[in-house]
CSV table of N, CA and C in Angstrom, one decimal:
chain,number,residue,atom,x,y,z
A,1,UNK,N,175.4,151.4,298.5
A,1,UNK,CA,174.7,150.4,299.5
A,1,UNK,C,174.9,149.5,300.1
A,2,UNK,N,174.5,148.9,301.5
A,2,UNK,CA,175.3,148.5,302.3
A,2,UNK,C,175.2,146.9,302.3
A,3,UNK,N,175.6,146.5,301.2
A,3,UNK,CA,175.7,145.0,301.1
A,3,UNK,C,176.9,144.4,300.7
A,4,UNK,N,176.9,143.4,301.2
A,4,UNK,CA,178.6,142.4,300.7
A,4,UNK,C,177.8,141.1,300.5
A,5,UNK,N,178.8,140.5,299.8
A,5,UNK,CA,178.5,138.9,299.2
A,5,UNK,C,178.0,138.7,297.8
A,6,UNK,N,177.3,137.8,297.4
A,6,UNK,CA,176.8,137.2,296.5
A,6,UNK,C,175.7,137.7,296.2
A,7,UNK,N,175.2,139.1,296.3
A,7,UNK,CA,173.8,139.4,296.1
A,7,UNK,C,173.3,140.3,294.7
A,8,UNK,N,172.4,139.5,293.9
A,8,UNK,CA,172.5,140.0,292.7
A,8,UNK,C,172.0,141.6,292.6
A,9,UNK,N,172.2,142.2,291.9
A,9,UNK,CA,171.8,143.7,291.9
A,9,UNK,C,171.2,144.1,290.5
A,10,UNK,N,170.2,145.0,290.4
A,10,UNK,CA,169.8,145.2,289.2
A,10,UNK,C,169.9,146.7,289.4
A,11,UNK,N,170.4,147.5,288.3
A,11,UNK,CA,170.6,148.8,288.2
A,11,UNK,C,169.8,149.4,287.0
A,12,UNK,N,169.6,150.7,286.6
A,12,UNK,CA,169.5,151.4,285.5
A,12,UNK,C,170.7,152.4,285.3
A,13,UNK,N,170.9,152.2,283.9
A,13,UNK,CA,172.3,152.9,283.2
A,13,UNK,C,171.6,153.3,281.8
A,14,UNK,N,172.2,154.4,281.3
A,14,UNK,CA,172.1,154.6,279.9
A,14,UNK,C,172.7,153.1,278.9
A,15,UNK,N,171.5,152.9,278.1
A,15,UNK,CA,171.8,151.5,277.6
A,15,UNK,C,173.6,151.1,276.8
A,16,UNK,N,174.3,152.6,276.7
A,16,UNK,CA,175.7,152.3,276.1
A,16,UNK,C,176.2,152.2,277.1
A,17,UNK,N,176.0,152.5,278.3
A,17,UNK,CA,176.7,152.5,279.6
A,17,UNK,C,177.2,150.6,280.2
A,18,UNK,N,175.3,150.3,279.9
A,18,UNK,CA,175.2,149.2,280.1
A,18,UNK,C,175.9,147.7,279.5
A,19,UNK,N,175.8,148.3,278.0
A,19,UNK,CA,176.9,147.5,277.1
A,19,UNK,C,178.1,147.4,277.8
A,20,UNK,N,178.9,148.6,278.0
A,20,UNK,CA,179.9,149.0,278.2
A,20,UNK,C,180.6,147.9,279.7
A,21,UNK,N,179.7,147.8,280.5
A,21,UNK,CA,180.0,146.8,281.5
A,21,UNK,C,180.7,145.7,281.2
A,22,UNK,N,179.8,145.4,279.9
A,22,UNK,CA,180.2,144.0,279.9
A,22,UNK,C,181.3,144.0,278.1
A,23,UNK,N,181.8,144.8,278.4
A,23,UNK,CA,182.7,145.2,276.8
A,23,UNK,C,182.0,144.8,276.0
A,24,UNK,N,180.9,145.1,275.5
A,24,UNK,CA,180.1,144.8,274.2
A,24,UNK,C,180.3,146.1,273.1
A,25,UNK,N,179.8,145.8,272.0
A,25,UNK,CA,179.9,147.0,271.4
A,25,UNK,C,178.4,147.2,271.6
A,26,UNK,N,178.2,148.9,271.0
A,26,UNK,CA,176.6,149.2,271.1
A,26,UNK,C,177.2,150.5,269.7
A,27,UNK,N,175.9,150.2,269.1
A,27,UNK,CA,175.7,151.2,268.1
A,27,UNK,C,174.1,152.0,268.2
A,28,UNK,N,174.2,153.1,269.0
A,28,UNK,CA,172.9,153.7,269.3
A,28,UNK,C,171.6,153.8,267.8
A,29,UNK,N,172.7,154.2,266.9
A,29,UNK,CA,171.4,154.5,265.3
A,29,UNK,C,170.7,153.0,265.0
A,30,UNK,N,171.8,151.8,265.0
A,30,UNK,CA,171.3,150.3,264.7
A,30,UNK,C,170.2,150.0,265.9
A,31,UNK,N,170.3,150.2,267.4
A,31,UNK,CA,169.3,150.1,268.4
A,31,UNK,C,168.0,150.6,268.0
A,32,UNK,N,168.0,152.2,267.6
A,32,UNK,CA,167.1,152.4,267.5
A,32,UNK,C,166.4,152.3,266.0
A,33,UNK,N,167.2,152.0,265.3
A,33,UNK,CA,166.7,151.0,264.2
A,33,UNK,C,165.9,149.7,264.2
A,34,UNK,N,166.3,149.0,265.0
A,34,UNK,CA,165.4,147.9,265.5
A,34,UNK,C,164.0,148.0,265.6
A,35,UNK,N,163.6,146.7,265.2
A,35,UNK,CA,162.6,146.4,265.8
A,35,UNK,C,162.3,145.9,267.3
A,36,UNK,N,163.2,145.8,268.1
A,36,UNK,CA,163.3,145.1,269.3
A,36,UNK,C,163.2,143.8,269.7
A,37,UNK,N,163.2,143.1,268.3
A,37,UNK,CA,163.3,141.2,269.0
A,37,UNK,C,165.3,140.5,268.4
A,38,UNK,N,166.1,141.7,268.3
A,38,UNK,CA,167.5,141.3,268.1
A,38,UNK,C,167.8,141.3,269.9
A,39,UNK,N,168.5,140.0,270.0
A,39,UNK,CA,169.0,139.9,271.2
A,39,UNK,C,170.5,140.8,271.4
A,40,UNK,N,171.0,141.5,272.7
A,40,UNK,CA,172.2,142.1,272.9
A,40,UNK,C,173.4,140.9,272.9
A,41,UNK,N,174.2,141.4,272.5
A,41,UNK,CA,175.2,140.4,272.4
A,41,UNK,C,175.7,139.9,273.7
A,42,UNK,N,175.5,139.6,274.6
A,42,UNK,CA,175.7,139.4,275.7
A,42,UNK,C,174.8,138.4,276.4
A,43,UNK,N,175.8,137.2,276.8
A,43,UNK,CA,175.2,136.2,277.5
A,43,UNK,C,174.2,136.2,277.9
A,44,UNK,N,173.0,135.4,278.4
A,44,UNK,CA,172.3,135.5,279.8
A,44,UNK,C,172.9,135.0,280.7
A,45,UNK,N,173.4,135.7,282.3
A,45,UNK,CA,173.9,134.8,283.6
A,45,UNK,C,175.5,135.7,283.0
A,46,UNK,N,175.9,136.5,281.7
A,46,UNK,CA,177.5,136.9,282.1
A,46,UNK,C,177.7,137.9,283.2
A,47,UNK,N,178.7,137.8,283.4
A,47,UNK,CA,179.3,138.4,284.6
A,47,UNK,C,180.2,139.7,284.1
A,48,UNK,N,179.8,141.3,284.2
A,48,UNK,CA,180.4,142.2,283.9
A,48,UNK,C,181.5,142.6,284.6
A,49,UNK,N,181.7,144.1,284.6
A,49,UNK,CA,182.6,144.6,285.1
A,49,UNK,C,182.3,144.6,286.9
A,50,UNK,N,183.1,144.7,287.6
A,50,UNK,CA,182.7,144.9,289.0
A,50,UNK,C,182.8,146.7,289.4
A,51,UNK,N,181.4,146.2,289.8
A,51,UNK,CA,181.0,147.9,290.0
A,51,UNK,C,180.7,148.6,291.7
A,52,UNK,N,181.0,149.6,292.0
A,52,UNK,CA,181.2,149.8,292.9
A,52,UNK,C,180.2,151.1,293.2
A,53,UNK,N,179.5,151.2,294.6
A,53,UNK,CA,178.5,152.3,294.8
A,53,UNK,C,179.0,152.9,295.9
A,54,UNK,N,178.7,153.9,295.8
A,54,UNK,CA,179.1,154.7,297.2
A,54,UNK,C,178.0,156.1,297.2
A,55,UNK,N,177.6,157.0,298.6
A,55,UNK,CA,177.2,157.8,298.4
A,55,UNK,C,178.0,158.6,299.3
A,56,UNK,N,177.1,160.4,299.2
A,56,UNK,CA,177.3,161.1,300.3
A,56,UNK,C,176.6,161.8,300.6
A,57,UNK,N,176.5,162.5,302.1
A,57,UNK,CA,175.3,163.5,302.0
A,57,UNK,C,175.2,164.9,301.9
A,58,UNK,N,174.7,165.0,301.2
A,58,UNK,CA,174.3,166.3,300.9
A,58,UNK,C,173.3,167.1,301.4
A,59,UNK,N,172.7,166.8,302.4
A,59,UNK,CA,171.0,167.5,303.4
A,59,UNK,C,170.3,166.6,303.4
A,60,UNK,N,169.2,166.8,304.2
A,60,UNK,CA,168.2,166.1,303.8
A,60,UNK,C,167.4,167.4,303.2
A,61,UNK,N,166.2,166.9,303.1
A,61,UNK,CA,165.2,167.7,302.1
A,61,UNK,C,165.0,169.0,302.7
A,62,UNK,N,164.8,170.1,301.8
A,62,UNK,CA,164.5,171.8,302.0
A,62,UNK,C,163.1,171.9,301.7
A,63,UNK,N,162.7,173.1,302.4
A,63,UNK,CA,161.5,173.6,302.0
A,63,UNK,C,162.0,174.5,301.0
A,64,UNK,N,161.1,175.2,299.7
A,64,UNK,CA,161.5,176.1,298.6
A,64,UNK,C,160.4,177.1,298.9
A,65,UNK,N,160.6,178.6,298.7
A,65,UNK,CA,159.9,179.1,298.7
A,65,UNK,C,160.0,180.2,297.4
A,66,UNK,N,159.3,180.1,296.6
A,66,UNK,CA,159.5,180.6,295.1
A,66,UNK,C,158.0,181.4,294.8
A,67,UNK,N,158.2,183.0,294.0
A,67,UNK,CA,157.1,183.6,293.3
A,67,UNK,C,157.3,183.2,292.3
A,68,UNK,N,155.7,183.2,291.8
A,68,UNK,CA,155.4,183.1,290.4
A,68,UNK,C,154.6,184.5,289.6
A,69,UNK,N,155.6,184.7,289.2
A,69,UNK,CA,155.2,186.5,288.4
A,69,UNK,C,155.2,186.3,287.1
A,70,UNK,N,154.1,186.6,286.4
A,70,UNK,CA,153.9,186.8,285.2
A,70,UNK,C,154.2,185.0,284.5
A,71,UNK,N,153.8,184.0,285.1
A,71,UNK,CA,154.0,182.2,284.8
A,71,UNK,C,155.6,182.2,284.8
A,72,UNK,N,156.5,183.1,285.6
A,72,UNK,CA,157.6,182.2,285.8
A,72,UNK,C,157.8,182.2,287.3
A,73,UNK,N,158.4,181.0,287.2
A,73,UNK,CA,159.1,180.8,288.9
A,73,UNK,C,160.4,181.1,289.4
A,74,UNK,N,160.0,182.2,290.4
A,74,UNK,CA,161.8,182.4,290.9
A,74,UNK,C,161.8,181.8,292.1
A,75,UNK,N,162.7,181.3,292.2
A,75,UNK,CA,162.9,180.9,294.2
A,75,UNK,C,163.7,181.6,295.0
A,76,UNK,N,163.0,182.3,295.9
A,76,UNK,CA,163.6,183.3,296.9
A,76,UNK,C,164.2,182.9,298.2
A,77,UNK,N,163.9,181.8,298.9
A,77,UNK,CA,164.3,181.1,299.8
A,77,UNK,C,164.2,179.5,300.1
A,78,UNK,N,165.0,179.0,300.7
A,78,UNK,CA,165.0,177.7,301.2
A,78,UNK,C,165.0,177.6,302.5
A,79,UNK,N,164.5,176.5,303.5
A,79,UNK,CA,164.4,176.5,304.9
A,79,UNK,C,164.5,175.0,305.1
A,80,UNK,N,165.3,174.8,306.2
A,80,UNK,CA,165.7,173.7,306.4
A,80,UNK,C,166.3,173.8,308.1
A,81,UNK,N,165.9,173.1,309.0
A,81,UNK,CA,166.6,172.8,310.4
A,81,UNK,C,168.2,172.7,310.3
A,82,UNK,N,168.8,173.3,311.3
A,82,UNK,CA,170.3,173.0,311.5
A,82,UNK,C,170.8,171.5,310.9
A,83,UNK,N,170.3,170.6,311.8
A,83,UNK,CA,170.4,169.4,311.9
A,83,UNK,C,170.2,168.7,310.2
A,84,UNK,N,169.6,169.2,309.7
A,84,UNK,CA,169.3,168.8,308.1
A,84,UNK,C,170.8,169.1,307.2
A,85,UNK,N,171.7,169.9,307.9
A,85,UNK,CA,173.0,170.1,306.9
A,85,UNK,C,173.6,169.3,307.7
A,86,UNK,N,173.9,168.8,308.8
A,86,UNK,CA,175.0,168.3,309.7
A,86,UNK,C,175.5,167.0,309.2
A,87,UNK,N,176.3,166.3,308.3
A,87,UNK,CA,176.7,165.1,308.7
A,87,UNK,C,176.4,164.1,309.8
A,88,UNK,N,176.5,164.7,310.8
A,88,UNK,CA,176.3,163.8,311.9
A,88,UNK,C,174.9,163.3,312.0
A,89,UNK,N,174.2,163.8,311.3
A,89,UNK,CA,172.7,163.4,311.2
A,89,UNK,C,172.1,162.8,310.4
A,90,UNK,N,172.8,162.2,309.4
A,90,UNK,CA,172.9,162.1,308.4
A,90,UNK,C,171.8,160.1,308.1
A,91,UNK,N,172.4,159.5,309.2
A,91,UNK,CA,171.5,158.3,310.0
A,91,UNK,C,171.8,157.9,311.5
A,92,UNK,N,170.8,157.5,311.8
A,92,UNK,CA,170.1,157.2,312.9
A,92,UNK,C,169.6,158.4,314.1
A,93,UNK,N,169.0,159.1,313.4
A,93,UNK,CA,168.2,160.5,313.8
A,93,UNK,C,166.7,160.5,313.3
A,94,UNK,N,166.3,159.4,312.8
A,94,UNK,CA,164.9,159.9,311.6
A,94,UNK,C,165.1,160.6,310.8
A,95,UNK,N,163.9,160.8,310.0
A,95,UNK,CA,164.1,161.7,308.9
A,95,UNK,C,164.0,163.2,309.0
A,96,UNK,N,165.0,163.8,308.8
A,96,UNK,CA,164.9,164.9,309.0
A,96,UNK,C,164.7,166.0,307.7
A,97,UNK,N,163.3,165.5,307.5
A,97,UNK,CA,162.7,166.2,306.1
A,97,UNK,C,161.3,166.6,306.3
A,98,UNK,N,160.9,167.7,305.6
A,98,UNK,CA,159.2,167.9,305.6
A,98,UNK,C,158.6,166.8,304.9
A,99,UNK,N,157.7,166.7,305.6
A,99,UNK,CA,156.5,165.8,305.0
A,99,UNK,C,155.5,167.0,304.5
A,100,UNK,N,155.1,167.8,305.2
A,100,UNK,CA,153.8,168.4,304.4
A,100,UNK,C,153.7,170.1,304.8
A,101,UNK,N,153.4,171.1,304.3
A,101,UNK,CA,153.4,172.6,304.9
A,101,UNK,C,151.6,172.8,304.7
A,102,UNK,N,151.5,173.4,305.7
A,102,UNK,CA,149.8,173.9,305.9
A,102,UNK,C,150.1,175.4,305.8
A,103,UNK,N,149.1,175.9,305.4
A,103,UNK,CA,149.2,177.5,305.9
A,103,UNK,C,147.8,177.9,306.2
A,104,UNK,N,148.4,179.0,307.2
A,104,UNK,CA,147.5,179.5,308.6
A,104,UNK,C,145.9,180.3,307.2
A,105,UNK,N,145.1,179.9,308.2
A,105,UNK,CA,143.9,180.5,307.3
A,105,UNK,C,143.3,182.0,308.1
A,106,UNK,N,144.4,182.4,309.1
A,106,UNK,CA,144.4,183.8,309.5
A,106,UNK,C,145.3,184.6,309.0
A,107,UNK,N,146.4,183.9,308.8
A,107,UNK,CA,147.4,185.1,308.8
A,107,UNK,C,148.3,184.3,307.9
A,108,UNK,N,148.4,185.2,306.9
A,108,UNK,CA,148.4,184.6,305.1
A,108,UNK,C,149.9,184.5,305.2
A,109,UNK,N,150.8,184.9,305.7
A,109,UNK,CA,152.1,184.3,305.6
A,109,UNK,C,152.7,183.4,306.8
A,110,UNK,N,151.8,182.6,307.2
A,110,UNK,CA,152.3,181.5,308.5
A,110,UNK,C,151.9,180.4,307.9
A,111,UNK,N,153.1,179.5,308.0
A,111,UNK,CA,153.3,178.0,307.6
A,111,UNK,C,152.9,177.2,308.7
A,112,UNK,N,152.6,175.9,308.8
A,112,UNK,CA,153.0,175.3,309.7
A,112,UNK,C,153.7,173.8,308.9
A,113,UNK,N,154.4,173.4,309.7
A,113,UNK,CA,155.3,172.2,308.8
A,113,UNK,C,155.3,170.8,309.8
A,114,UNK,N,155.1,169.8,309.3
A,114,UNK,CA,155.1,168.7,309.7
A,114,UNK,C,156.7,167.8,309.5
A,115,UNK,N,157.5,168.0,310.2
A,115,UNK,CA,159.0,168.1,310.0
A,115,UNK,C,159.2,166.3,310.3
A,116,UNK,N,158.8,165.2,310.1
A,116,UNK,CA,159.2,164.2,310.9
A,116,UNK,C,160.0,164.3,312.2
A,117,UNK,N,160.9,163.8,312.2
A,117,UNK,CA,161.9,163.8,313.3
A,117,UNK,C,161.9,165.3,313.9
A,118,UNK,N,162.4,166.4,313.3
A,118,UNK,CA,162.4,167.6,313.2
A,118,UNK,C,161.3,168.1,314.4
A,119,UNK,N,160.4,167.6,314.4
A,119,UNK,CA,159.3,168.1,314.9
A,119,UNK,C,157.9,168.8,314.4
A,120,UNK,N,157.4,169.3,315.0
A,120,UNK,CA,156.1,170.6,314.3
A,120,UNK,C,156.7,172.1,314.2
A,121,UNK,N,157.1,172.3,313.1
A,121,UNK,CA,157.3,173.7,313.3
A,121,UNK,C,156.7,174.8,312.3
A,122,UNK,N,156.5,175.8,313.1
A,122,UNK,CA,155.9,177.3,312.6
A,122,UNK,C,157.0,178.3,311.9
A,123,UNK,N,156.7,179.1,310.8
A,123,UNK,CA,157.4,179.6,310.3
A,123,UNK,C,156.9,180.9,309.6
A,124,UNK,N,156.9,182.1,309.2
A,124,UNK,CA,156.3,182.9,308.7
A,124,UNK,C,157.3,183.7,307.3
A,125,UNK,N,156.8,184.2,306.4
A,125,UNK,CA,157.3,184.4,305.3
A,125,UNK,C,157.5,186.3,305.8
A,126,UNK,N,158.7,186.5,305.7
A,126,UNK,CA,159.1,187.7,305.9
A,126,UNK,C,160.3,188.3,304.8
A,127,UNK,N,159.7,189.6,304.3
A,127,UNK,CA,160.4,189.9,303.2
A,127,UNK,C,161.4,188.9,302.0
A,128,UNK,N,160.5,188.0,301.7
A,128,UNK,CA,160.8,187.2,300.9
A,128,UNK,C,161.8,185.7,301.4
A,129,UNK,N,161.7,185.9,302.5
A,129,UNK,CA,162.2,184.7,303.3
A,129,UNK,C,161.6,183.9,304.5
A,130,UNK,N,161.9,182.5,304.7
A,130,UNK,CA,161.3,181.9,305.9
A,130,UNK,C,162.0,182.0,306.7
A,131,UNK,N,161.5,182.8,307.9
A,131,UNK,CA,161.6,182.7,309.2
A,131,UNK,C,161.1,182.0,310.2
A,132,UNK,N,161.8,181.1,310.9
A,132,UNK,CA,161.4,179.9,311.9
A,132,UNK,C,160.6,181.0,313.0
A,133,UNK,N,159.3,180.5,313.5
A,133,UNK,CA,158.9,181.3,314.8
A,133,UNK,C,158.7,180.5,315.7
A,134,UNK,N,158.9,179.3,315.8
A,134,UNK,CA,158.4,178.2,316.7
A,134,UNK,C,158.4,177.1,316.3
A,135,UNK,N,159.1,176.1,317.6
A,135,UNK,CA,158.5,174.6,317.1
A,135,UNK,C,158.8,174.0,318.3
A,136,UNK,N,158.0,172.6,318.1
A,136,UNK,CA,158.1,171.8,319.6
A,136,UNK,C,158.6,170.3,318.7
A,137,UNK,N,159.2,169.8,319.5
A,137,UNK,CA,159.9,168.1,319.7
A,137,UNK,C,159.6,167.8,321.0
A,138,UNK,N,158.7,166.6,321.2
A,138,UNK,CA,158.7,166.1,322.4
A,138,UNK,C,159.9,165.5,322.8
A,139,UNK,N,160.2,165.4,324.0
A,139,UNK,CA,161.2,164.9,324.7
A,139,UNK,C,161.4,163.4,324.5
A,140,UNK,N,160.4,162.9,324.0
A,140,UNK,CA,160.7,161.4,323.6
A,140,UNK,C,160.9,161.0,322.4
A,141,UNK,N,161.2,162.4,321.8
A,141,UNK,CA,160.9,162.6,320.1
A,141,UNK,C,159.6,162.3,319.3
A,142,UNK,N,159.8,162.7,317.9
A,142,UNK,CA,158.5,162.8,317.3
A,142,UNK,C,158.9,162.1,315.2
A,143,UNK,N,157.5,162.3,315.1
A,143,UNK,CA,157.9,161.5,313.9
A,143,UNK,C,156.4,162.2,313.2
A,144,UNK,N,156.5,163.4,313.4
A,144,UNK,CA,155.1,163.9,312.3
A,144,UNK,C,155.2,163.8,310.9
A,145,UNK,N,154.0,163.9,310.1
A,145,UNK,CA,153.8,163.4,308.9
A,145,UNK,C,152.8,164.2,308.1
A,146,UNK,N,152.0,164.5,308.9
A,146,UNK,CA,150.7,165.4,308.6
A,146,UNK,C,150.2,166.7,309.5
A,147,UNK,N,149.7,167.4,308.9
A,147,UNK,CA,149.6,168.7,309.5
A,147,UNK,C,148.1,169.5,308.6
A,148,UNK,N,147.5,169.8,309.4
A,148,UNK,CA,146.0,170.4,309.1
A,148,UNK,C,145.5,171.7,309.7
A,149,UNK,N,145.3,172.7,309.2
A,149,UNK,CA,144.5,173.9,310.2
A,149,UNK,C,143.1,173.7,309.9
A,150,UNK,N,142.6,174.0,311.3
A,150,UNK,CA,141.3,173.9,311.5
A,150,UNK,C,140.4,175.1,312.7
A,151,UNK,N,139.9,175.4,312.5
A,151,UNK,CA,139.2,176.4,313.7
A,151,UNK,C,138.1,175.7,314.4
A,152,UNK,N,138.1,176.0,315.6
A,152,UNK,CA,137.4,175.6,317.0
A,152,UNK,C,136.9,176.8,317.5
A,153,UNK,N,135.7,177.0,318.0
A,153,UNK,CA,135.1,178.0,318.8
A,153,UNK,C,135.9,179.6,318.3
A,154,UNK,N,136.4,179.9,317.4
A,154,UNK,CA,137.2,180.9,316.9
A,154,UNK,C,138.5,181.4,316.8
A,155,UNK,N,138.9,180.0,317.2
A,155,UNK,CA,140.4,179.5,317.6
A,155,UNK,C,140.9,178.9,316.2
A,156,UNK,N,142.1,179.5,315.5
A,156,UNK,CA,142.5,178.5,315.0
A,156,UNK,C,144.0,177.5,315.6
A,157,UNK,N,143.7,176.2,315.1
A,157,UNK,CA,144.7,175.0,315.8
A,157,UNK,C,145.2,174.4,314.8
A,158,UNK,N,145.9,173.8,314.7
A,158,UNK,CA,146.6,172.9,313.8
A,158,UNK,C,146.8,171.7,314.6
A,159,UNK,N,145.8,170.3,313.7
A,159,UNK,CA,146.2,168.9,314.1
A,159,UNK,C,148.0,168.5,313.3
A,160,UNK,N,148.5,168.0,313.9
A,160,UNK,CA,149.6,167.2,313.5
A,160,UNK,C,149.5,165.6,313.9
A,161,UNK,N,149.7,164.9,312.8
A,161,UNK,CA,149.5,163.4,313.2
A,161,UNK,C,151.3,163.0,313.1
A,162,UNK,N,151.2,162.2,314.0
A,162,UNK,CA,152.9,161.6,314.1
A,162,UNK,C,152.5,159.9,314.1
A,163,UNK,N,153.4,159.6,313.2
A,163,UNK,CA,153.4,157.9,313.2
A,163,UNK,C,153.8,157.4,314.2
A,164,UNK,N,154.1,157.7,315.2
A,164,UNK,CA,154.6,156.9,316.5
A,164,UNK,C,153.3,157.1,317.7
A,165,UNK,N,152.9,158.5,317.9
A,165,UNK,CA,152.6,158.6,319.1
A,165,UNK,C,150.9,159.2,318.5
A,166,UNK,N,150.5,159.6,317.7
A,166,UNK,CA,149.3,159.6,316.9
A,166,UNK,C,149.0,161.0,316.8
A,167,UNK,N,147.9,161.7,317.3
A,167,UNK,CA,147.1,163.3,317.2
A,167,UNK,C,148.0,164.3,317.8
A,168,UNK,N,148.5,165.2,317.8
A,168,UNK,CA,148.4,166.5,318.5
A,168,UNK,C,147.9,167.4,317.9
A,169,UNK,N,147.3,168.4,319.2
A,169,UNK,CA,146.7,169.8,318.9
A,169,UNK,C,147.7,170.8,319.2
A,170,UNK,N,147.7,171.9,318.0
A,170,UNK,CA,148.6,172.8,318.6
A,170,UNK,C,148.0,174.1,318.1
A,171,UNK,N,148.2,175.1,319.0
A,171,UNK,CA,147.6,176.3,318.9
A,171,UNK,C,148.9,177.2,319.2
A,172,UNK,N,149.2,178.2,317.8
A,172,UNK,CA,150.5,178.8,318.0
A,172,UNK,C,150.2,180.3,318.8
A,173,UNK,N,150.7,180.2,319.7
A,173,UNK,CA,150.6,181.6,320.5
A,173,UNK,C,151.9,182.8,320.2
A,174,UNK,N,152.6,182.9,319.3
A,174,UNK,CA,153.7,183.6,318.9
A,174,UNK,C,153.1,185.0,318.1
């Protein structure tokens, strides 16, 4: 958290850990056997241990490709743009994650992604791998969060909604 000073915080931890923060004894069996009316042996307003929180960058979101065979899911591949793996892009560059995936009505293995600040992306599944085939990012940036495939005059198009600049219409020519 990016917090300094006397700001009250609330966290969720296992019950035993919560008691330990205040140096109070905890008996799980007694707790589970109780009727919920007994108060914890910690005074209201008590100050417990000083807690420190930190974070680390382990990448933005990924698209996962699974095979469902005989009711068993097997992960085949993942897909993310290079910036999604780079700690230099952890903050200050917008969301570098996929919000939505739409599938082509014409090409069964073609995928269209709204990739927030990563733009509009097109990929195809080849040999159980997600392979990028094209992308678009406006020079002024994008914030795509929705994609919808539709047909007009016999052609397939993709409507991509950008939270900052409105609706974009794409036709993949690859």
